[in-house]
Amino acid sequence: MFKTKKDFVFVILAGIFITNAVVAELIGGKLIQIGPFVMSIGILPWPIVFLTTDLINEYFGEKGVRNLSLITACLIAYAFIVLLFAINVPAAIGISPVSDSQFIAVFGQSMWIIVGSLVAFLVSQLIDVSVFWYFRRKTGVGKIWLRTTGSTIISQLFDSFIVLGIAFWLPGKINTETFISSALTGYTFKLIIAVVLTPLIYLGHHLIKNYLKEDQNAE
């Protein structure tokens, strides 16, 4: 089915990347509380996106991540279009276990949220890949932690402010103080998770490197 082991690895990483990105967008409307902090539950799948982004960057290059990010953005837009269609098809009265109001309450995200999510995703991913390869060219194959954490620190600063800015601040749903506070809370959470995941990035590099060793030796 796959010509090389590298093709197989890319399909697996791309599948994990796309699935978590789409799921994060779909569940983003639910807010959770961690201690005194309130944030979207959609933040939770993003660390997996960070992890796969870094691994794809390392083994498939800048072009691989850029193309995959564009494809994923199109798939997220497609998912929202399907949801919009599903929202406008009336439920079978007395038969459907989920009413129209319940369905809309879960999936009826505003256009501002959809636009904010898509713009934030694309901008943060393009920044991430640019910063990653800046450090990669400066440090070579070493210092994996620097390029993975460094790219996340910069890209997610933009992501956190863009999505809340477009979805809630621009339409006047939250004031400037709440906007800044919420964006910084989400950003801090993402940074903590990114640091915690650093050992998993090294583990992923180790596993992929060993798996691809036979193909690399053959070349």
PDB file of C-alpha atoms in Angstrom:
ATOM      1  CA  MET A   1       0.000   0.000   0.000  1.00  0.00           C
ATOM      2  CA  PHE A   2       2.829   2.406   0.901  1.00  0.00           C
ATOM      3  CA  LYS A   3       5.970   2.643  -1.218  1.00  0.00           C
ATOM      4  CA  THR A   4       8.223   3.414   1.757  1.00  0.00           C
ATOM      5  CA  LYS A   5       8.080   3.404   5.528  1.00  0.00           C
ATOM      6  CA  LYS A   6       8.408   7.191   5.408  1.00  0.00           C
ATOM      7  CA  ASP A   7       5.129   7.425   3.471  1.00  0.00           C
ATOM      8  CA  PHE A   8       3.447   5.333   6.169  1.00  0.00           C
ATOM      9  CA  VAL A   9       4.830   7.551   8.940  1.00  0.00           C
ATOM     10  CA  PHE A  10       3.575  10.681   7.178  1.00  0.00           C
ATOM     11  CA  VAL A  11       0.052   9.258   6.795  1.00  0.00           C
ATOM     12  CA  ILE A  12      -0.063   8.335  10.502  1.00  0.00           C
ATOM     13  CA  LEU A  13       1.224  11.740  11.647  1.00  0.00           C
ATOM     14  CA  ALA A  14      -1.062  13.588   9.212  1.00  0.00           C
ATOM     15  CA  GLY A  15      -4.057  11.589  10.439  1.00  0.00           C
ATOM     16  CA  ILE A  16      -3.295  12.407  14.077  1.00  0.00           C
ATOM     17  CA  PHE A  17      -2.697  16.074  13.186  1.00  0.00           C
ATOM     18  CA  ILE A  18      -5.928  16.517  11.211  1.00  0.00           C
ATOM     19  CA  THR A  19      -8.109  14.579  13.665  1.00  0.00           C
ATOM     20  CA  ASN A  20      -6.996  16.580  16.691  1.00  0.00           C
ATOM     21  CA  ALA A  21      -7.227  19.921  14.870  1.00  0.00           C
ATOM     22  CA  VAL A  22     -10.797  19.243  13.676  1.00  0.00           C
ATOM     23  CA  VAL A  23     -11.916  17.857  17.058  1.00  0.00           C
ATOM     24  CA  ALA A  24     -10.438  20.884  18.846  1.00  0.00           C
ATOM     25  CA  GLU A  25     -12.516  23.195  16.671  1.00  0.00           C
ATOM     26  CA  LEU A  26     -15.729  21.201  17.141  1.00  0.00           C
ATOM     27  CA  ILE A  27     -15.551  21.043  20.955  1.00  0.00           C
ATOM     28  CA  GLY A  28     -14.254  24.607  21.393  1.00  0.00           C
ATOM     29  CA  GLY A  29     -17.636  26.007  22.431  1.00  0.00           C
ATOM     30  CA  LYS A  30     -17.534  24.332  25.858  1.00  0.00           C
ATOM     31  CA  LEU A  31     -15.800  26.223  28.665  1.00  0.00           C
ATOM     32  CA  ILE A  32     -14.126  24.444  31.573  1.00  0.00           C
ATOM     33  CA  GLN A  33     -12.717  25.691  34.854  1.00  0.00           C
ATOM     34  CA  ILE A  34      -9.295  24.725  36.175  1.00  0.00           C
ATOM     35  CA  GLY A  35      -8.946  26.323  39.599  1.00  0.00           C
ATOM     36  CA  PRO A  36      -9.754  30.005  39.168  1.00  0.00           C
ATOM     37  CA  PHE A  37      -9.152  29.892  35.417  1.00  0.00           C
ATOM     38  CA  VAL A  38     -11.782  29.451  32.699  1.00  0.00           C
ATOM     39  CA  MET A  39     -10.804  28.271  29.233  1.00  0.00           C
ATOM     40  CA  SER A  40     -12.177  26.440  26.219  1.00  0.00           C
ATOM     41  CA  ILE A  41     -11.991  22.651  26.341  1.00  0.00           C
ATOM     42  CA  GLY A  42     -10.861  22.916  22.725  1.00  0.00           C
ATOM     43  CA  ILE A  43      -7.386  23.719  24.047  1.00  0.00           C
ATOM     44  CA  LEU A  44      -6.911  20.141  25.269  1.00  0.00           C
ATOM     45  CA  PRO A  45      -6.253  18.432  21.879  1.00  0.00           C
ATOM     46  CA  TRP A  46      -3.819  21.147  20.742  1.00  0.00           C
ATOM     47  CA  PRO A  47      -0.745  19.728  22.511  1.00  0.00           C
ATOM     48  CA  ILE A  48      -1.066  16.675  20.254  1.00  0.00           C
ATOM     49  CA  VAL A  49      -1.164  19.030  17.260  1.00  0.00           C
ATOM     50  CA  PHE A  50       2.044  20.688  18.555  1.00  0.00           C
ATOM     51  CA  LEU A  51       3.719  17.290  18.903  1.00  0.00           C
ATOM     52  CA  THR A  52       2.808  16.064  15.428  1.00  0.00           C
ATOM     53  CA  THR A  53       3.665  19.455  13.887  1.00  0.00           C
ATOM     54  CA  ASP A  54       7.205  19.227  15.267  1.00  0.00           C
ATOM     55  CA  LEU A  55       7.669  15.641  14.103  1.00  0.00           C
ATOM     56  CA  ILE A  56       6.360  16.421  10.610  1.00  0.00           C
ATOM     57  CA  ASN A  57       8.605  19.488  10.511  1.00  0.00           C
ATOM     58  CA  GLU A  58      11.624  17.382  11.388  1.00  0.00           C
ATOM     59  CA  TYR A  59      11.093  14.530   8.947  1.00  0.00           C
ATOM     60  CA  PHE A  60       9.066  16.057   6.101  1.00  0.00           C
ATOM     61  CA  GLY A  61      10.235  19.647   6.034  1.00  0.00           C
ATOM     62  CA  GLU A  62       8.718  23.086   5.933  1.00  0.00           C
ATOM     63  CA  LYS A  63       6.688  22.367   2.800  1.00  0.00           C
ATOM     64  CA  GLY A  64       5.119  19.292   4.377  1.00  0.00           C
ATOM     65  CA  VAL A  65       3.747  21.249   7.339  1.00  0.00           C
ATOM     66  CA  ARG A  66       2.562  24.174   5.214  1.00  0.00           C
ATOM     67  CA  ASN A  67       0.665  21.919   2.812  1.00  0.00           C
ATOM     68  CA  LEU A  68      -0.828  19.854   5.623  1.00  0.00           C
ATOM     69  CA  SER A  69      -1.923  23.010   7.464  1.00  0.00           C
ATOM     70  CA  LEU A  70      -3.722  24.307   4.350  1.00  0.00           C
ATOM     71  CA  ILE A  71      -5.425  20.946   3.830  1.00  0.00           C
ATOM     72  CA  THR A  72      -6.484  20.850   7.483  1.00  0.00           C
ATOM     73  CA  ALA A  73      -7.897  24.383   7.311  1.00  0.00           C
ATOM     74  CA  CYS A  74      -9.985  23.330   4.299  1.00  0.00           C
ATOM     75  CA  LEU A  75     -11.219  20.243   6.174  1.00  0.00           C
ATOM     76  CA  ILE A  76     -12.156  22.355   9.211  1.00  0.00           C
ATOM     77  CA  ALA A  77     -14.119  24.678   6.922  1.00  0.00           C
ATOM     78  CA  TYR A  78     -15.784  21.645   5.336  1.00  0.00           C
ATOM     79  CA  ALA A  79     -16.756  20.311   8.782  1.00  0.00           C
ATOM     80  CA  PHE A  80     -18.414  23.611   9.653  1.00  0.00           C
ATOM     81  CA  ILE A  81     -20.295  23.646   6.321  1.00  0.00           C
ATOM     82  CA  VAL A  82     -21.628  20.139   7.018  1.00  0.00           C
ATOM     83  CA  LEU A  83     -22.660  21.241  10.526  1.00  0.00           C
ATOM     84  CA  LEU A  84     -24.398  24.303   9.099  1.00  0.00           C
ATOM     85  CA  PHE A  85     -26.365  22.038   6.761  1.00  0.00           C
ATOM     86  CA  ALA A  86     -27.196  19.637   9.618  1.00  0.00           C
ATOM     87  CA  ILE A  87     -28.401  22.519  11.806  1.00  0.00           C
ATOM     88  CA  ASN A  88     -30.838  23.666   9.120  1.00  0.00           C
ATOM     89  CA  VAL A  89     -32.354  20.207   8.586  1.00  0.00           C
ATOM     90  CA  PRO A  90     -35.192  19.837  11.144  1.00  0.00           C
ATOM     91  CA  ALA A  91     -35.084  16.923  13.577  1.00  0.00           C
ATOM     92  CA  ALA A  92     -37.804  14.256  13.425  1.00  0.00           C
ATOM     93  CA  ILE A  93     -40.282  15.396  16.072  1.00  0.00           C
ATOM     94  CA  GLY A  94     -40.942  12.750  18.714  1.00  0.00           C
ATOM     95  CA  ILE A  95     -38.397  10.384  17.163  1.00  0.00           C
ATOM     96  CA  SER A  96     -34.978  12.056  17.258  1.00  0.00           C
ATOM     97  CA  PRO A  97     -33.279  11.679  20.671  1.00  0.00           C
ATOM     98  CA  VAL A  98     -31.589  15.053  20.039  1.00  0.00           C
ATOM     99  CA  SER A  99     -33.815  18.081  19.486  1.00  0.00           C
ATOM    100  CA  ASP A 100     -32.991  21.004  17.189  1.00  0.00           C
ATOM    101  CA  SER A 101     -32.359  23.301  20.166  1.00  0.00           C
ATOM    102  CA  GLN A 102     -29.973  20.802  21.775  1.00  0.00           C
ATOM    103  CA  PHE A 103     -28.093  20.281  18.501  1.00  0.00           C
ATOM    104  CA  ILE A 104     -27.797  24.011  17.892  1.00  0.00           C
ATOM    105  CA  ALA A 105     -26.647  24.617  21.475  1.00  0.00           C
ATOM    106  CA  VAL A 106     -23.708  22.244  20.942  1.00  0.00           C
ATOM    107  CA  PHE A 107     -22.756  22.811  17.309  1.00  0.00           C
ATOM    108  CA  GLY A 108     -24.258  26.197  16.457  1.00  0.00           C
ATOM    109  CA  GLN A 109     -21.092  28.219  16.751  1.00  0.00           C
ATOM    110  CA  SER A 110     -21.244  31.775  15.451  1.00  0.00           C
ATOM    111  CA  MET A 111     -19.531  32.802  12.236  1.00  0.00           C
ATOM    112  CA  TRP A 112     -17.135  34.930  14.291  1.00  0.00           C
ATOM    113  CA  ILE A 113     -15.902  31.826  16.140  1.00  0.00           C
ATOM    114  CA  ILE A 114     -15.511  29.893  12.890  1.00  0.00           C
ATOM    115  CA  VAL A 115     -13.581  32.719  11.201  1.00  0.00           C
ATOM    116  CA  GLY A 116     -11.471  33.294  14.315  1.00  0.00           C
ATOM    117  CA  SER A 117     -10.603  29.614  14.598  1.00  0.00           C
ATOM    118  CA  LEU A 118      -9.592  29.265  10.961  1.00  0.00           C
ATOM    119  CA  VAL A 119      -7.529  32.466  10.865  1.00  0.00           C
ATOM    120  CA  ALA A 120      -5.807  31.648  14.163  1.00  0.00           C
ATOM    121  CA  PHE A 121      -5.019  28.104  13.030  1.00  0.00           C
ATOM    122  CA  LEU A 122      -3.492  29.138   9.709  1.00  0.00           C
ATOM    123  CA  VAL A 123      -1.493  32.076  11.101  1.00  0.00           C
ATOM    124  CA  SER A 124      -0.139  30.123  14.074  1.00  0.00           C
ATOM    125  CA  GLN A 125       0.834  27.124  11.936  1.00  0.00           C
ATOM    126  CA  LEU A 126       2.646  29.235   9.348  1.00  0.00           C
ATOM    127  CA  ILE A 127       4.477  31.120  12.104  1.00  0.00           C
ATOM    128  CA  ASP A 128       5.308  27.862  13.863  1.00  0.00           C
ATOM    129  CA  VAL A 129       6.923  26.310  10.790  1.00  0.00           C
ATOM    130  CA  SER A 130       8.896  29.492  10.023  1.00  0.00           C
ATOM    131  CA  VAL A 131      10.267  29.792  13.566  1.00  0.00           C
ATOM    132  CA  PHE A 132      10.980  26.058  13.737  1.00  0.00           C
ATOM    133  CA  TRP A 133      13.115  26.169  10.597  1.00  0.00           C
ATOM    134  CA  TYR A 134      14.851  29.355  11.684  1.00  0.00           C
ATOM    135  CA  PHE A 135      16.140  27.530  14.772  1.00  0.00           C
ATOM    136  CA  ARG A 136      16.726  24.337  12.772  1.00  0.00           C
ATOM    137  CA  ARG A 137      19.064  26.143  10.366  1.00  0.00           C
ATOM    138  CA  LYS A 138      20.874  27.849  13.235  1.00  0.00           C
ATOM    139  CA  THR A 139      21.346  24.755  15.428  1.00  0.00           C
ATOM    140  CA  GLY A 140      21.415  21.873  12.945  1.00  0.00           C
ATOM    141  CA  VAL A 141      20.033  18.514  14.060  1.00  0.00           C
ATOM    142  CA  GLY A 142      20.785  19.171  17.735  1.00  0.00           C
ATOM    143  CA  LYS A 143      18.783  21.082  20.359  1.00  0.00           C
ATOM    144  CA  ILE A 144      15.421  19.639  19.432  1.00  0.00           C
ATOM    145  CA  TRP A 145      13.899  21.183  22.574  1.00  0.00           C
ATOM    146  CA  LEU A 146      14.876  24.698  21.433  1.00  0.00           C
ATOM    147  CA  ARG A 147      13.155  24.627  18.050  1.00  0.00           C
ATOM    148  CA  THR A 148      10.064  22.751  19.256  1.00  0.00           C
ATOM    149  CA  THR A 149       9.461  24.874  22.356  1.00  0.00           C
ATOM    150  CA  GLY A 150      10.588  28.102  20.693  1.00  0.00           C
ATOM    151  CA  SER A 151       8.222  27.699  17.754  1.00  0.00           C
ATOM    152  CA  THR A 152       5.322  26.907  20.111  1.00  0.00           C
ATOM    153  CA  ILE A 153       6.029  29.884  22.376  1.00  0.00           C
ATOM    154  CA  ILE A 154       5.835  32.348  19.481  1.00  0.00           C
ATOM    155  CA  SER A 155       3.095  30.756  17.346  1.00  0.00           C
ATOM    156  CA  GLN A 156       0.664  30.147  20.204  1.00  0.00           C
ATOM    157  CA  LEU A 157       0.957  33.735  21.399  1.00  0.00           C
ATOM    158  CA  PHE A 158      -0.585  34.766  18.078  1.00  0.00           C
ATOM    159  CA  ASP A 159      -3.096  31.903  18.126  1.00  0.00           C
ATOM    160  CA  SER A 160      -4.401  32.704  21.623  1.00  0.00           C
ATOM    161  CA  PHE A 161      -5.011  36.370  20.884  1.00  0.00           C
ATOM    162  CA  ILE A 162      -6.293  35.998  17.308  1.00  0.00           C
ATOM    163  CA  VAL A 163      -9.030  33.457  18.029  1.00  0.00           C
ATOM    164  CA  LEU A 164     -10.413  35.329  21.050  1.00  0.00           C
ATOM    165  CA  GLY A 165      -9.964  38.687  19.359  1.00  0.00           C
ATOM    166  CA  ILE A 166     -11.951  37.778  16.264  1.00  0.00           C
ATOM    167  CA  ALA A 167     -14.535  35.534  17.960  1.00  0.00           C
ATOM    168  CA  PHE A 168     -15.331  37.580  21.065  1.00  0.00           C
ATOM    169  CA  TRP A 169     -13.520  40.944  21.319  1.00  0.00           C
ATOM    170  CA  LEU A 170     -14.216  42.395  17.856  1.00  0.00           C
ATOM    171  CA  PRO A 171     -17.983  41.676  17.984  1.00  0.00           C
ATOM    172  CA  GLY A 172     -18.108  43.193  21.483  1.00  0.00           C
ATOM    173  CA  LYS A 173     -18.929  40.006  23.407  1.00  0.00           C
ATOM    174  CA  ILE A 174     -16.096  40.608  25.911  1.00  0.00           C
ATOM    175  CA  ASN A 175     -14.277  43.733  27.021  1.00  0.00           C
ATOM    176  CA  THR A 176     -10.575  44.383  26.497  1.00  0.00           C
ATOM    177  CA  GLU A 177      -9.591  43.368  30.038  1.00  0.00           C
ATOM    178  CA  THR A 178     -11.361  40.006  29.793  1.00  0.00           C
ATOM    179  CA  PHE A 179      -9.946  39.469  26.307  1.00  0.00           C
ATOM    180  CA  ILE A 180      -6.348  39.963  27.447  1.00  0.00           C
ATOM    181  CA  SER A 181      -6.824  37.933  30.641  1.00  0.00           C
ATOM    182  CA  SER A 182      -8.460  34.978  28.843  1.00  0.00           C
ATOM    183  CA  ALA A 183      -5.893  34.989  26.028  1.00  0.00           C
ATOM    184  CA  LEU A 184      -2.981  34.987  28.482  1.00  0.00           C
ATOM    185  CA  THR A 185      -4.595  32.179  30.506  1.00  0.00           C
ATOM    186  CA  GLY A 186      -4.993  29.970  27.440  1.00  0.00           C
ATOM    187  CA  TYR A 187      -1.500  30.860  26.238  1.00  0.00           C
ATOM    188  CA  THR A 188       0.057  29.984  29.615  1.00  0.00           C
ATOM    189  CA  PHE A 189      -1.739  26.636  29.659  1.00  0.00           C
ATOM    190  CA  LYS A 190      -0.476  25.803  26.170  1.00  0.00           C
ATOM    191  CA  LEU A 191       3.104  26.686  27.127  1.00  0.00           C
ATOM    192  CA  ILE A 192       2.999  24.500  30.221  1.00  0.00           C
ATOM    193  CA  ILE A 193       1.704  21.564  28.194  1.00  0.00           C
ATOM    194  CA  ALA A 194       4.314  22.179  25.472  1.00  0.00           C
ATOM    195  CA  VAL A 195       7.115  21.960  28.047  1.00  0.00           C
ATOM    196  CA  VAL A 196       5.590  18.841  29.639  1.00  0.00           C
ATOM    197  CA  LEU A 197       5.404  17.181  26.206  1.00  0.00           C
ATOM    198  CA  THR A 198       9.094  17.765  25.416  1.00  0.00           C
ATOM    199  CA  PRO A 199      10.125  14.222  26.496  1.00  0.00           C
ATOM    200  CA  LEU A 200       7.417  12.794  24.207  1.00  0.00           C
ATOM    201  CA  ILE A 201       8.885  14.725  21.284  1.00  0.00           C
ATOM    202  CA  TYR A 202      12.272  13.121  21.931  1.00  0.00           C
ATOM    203  CA  LEU A 203      10.558   9.725  22.235  1.00  0.00           C
ATOM    204  CA  GLY A 204       8.745  10.305  18.944  1.00  0.00           C
ATOM    205  CA  HIS A 205      12.019  11.253  17.241  1.00  0.00           C
ATOM    206  CA  HIS A 206      13.666   8.108  18.600  1.00  0.00           C
ATOM    207  CA  LEU A 207      10.861   5.793  17.472  1.00  0.00           C
ATOM    208  CA  ILE A 208      10.561   7.289  13.988  1.00  0.00           C
ATOM    209  CA  LYS A 209      14.340   7.363  13.484  1.00  0.00           C
ATOM    210  CA  ASN A 210      14.643   3.683  14.381  1.00  0.00           C
ATOM    211  CA  TYR A 211      11.642   2.756  12.236  1.00  0.00           C
ATOM    212  CA  LEU A 212      13.054   4.553   9.197  1.00  0.00           C
ATOM    213  CA  LYS A 213      16.613   3.324   9.685  1.00  0.00           C
ATOM    214  CA  GLU A 214      16.311   0.445   7.197  1.00  0.00           C
ATOM    215  CA  ASP A 215      15.000   2.710   4.434  1.00  0.00           C
ATOM    216  CA  GLN A 216      17.708   5.303   5.114  1.00  0.00           C
ATOM    217  CA  ASN A 217      20.430   2.639   4.994  1.00  0.00           C
ATOM    218  CA  ALA A 218      19.049   1.344   1.702  1.00  0.00           C
ATOM    219  CA  GLU A 219      19.241   4.846   0.220  1.00  0.00           C
TER     220      GLU A 219
END
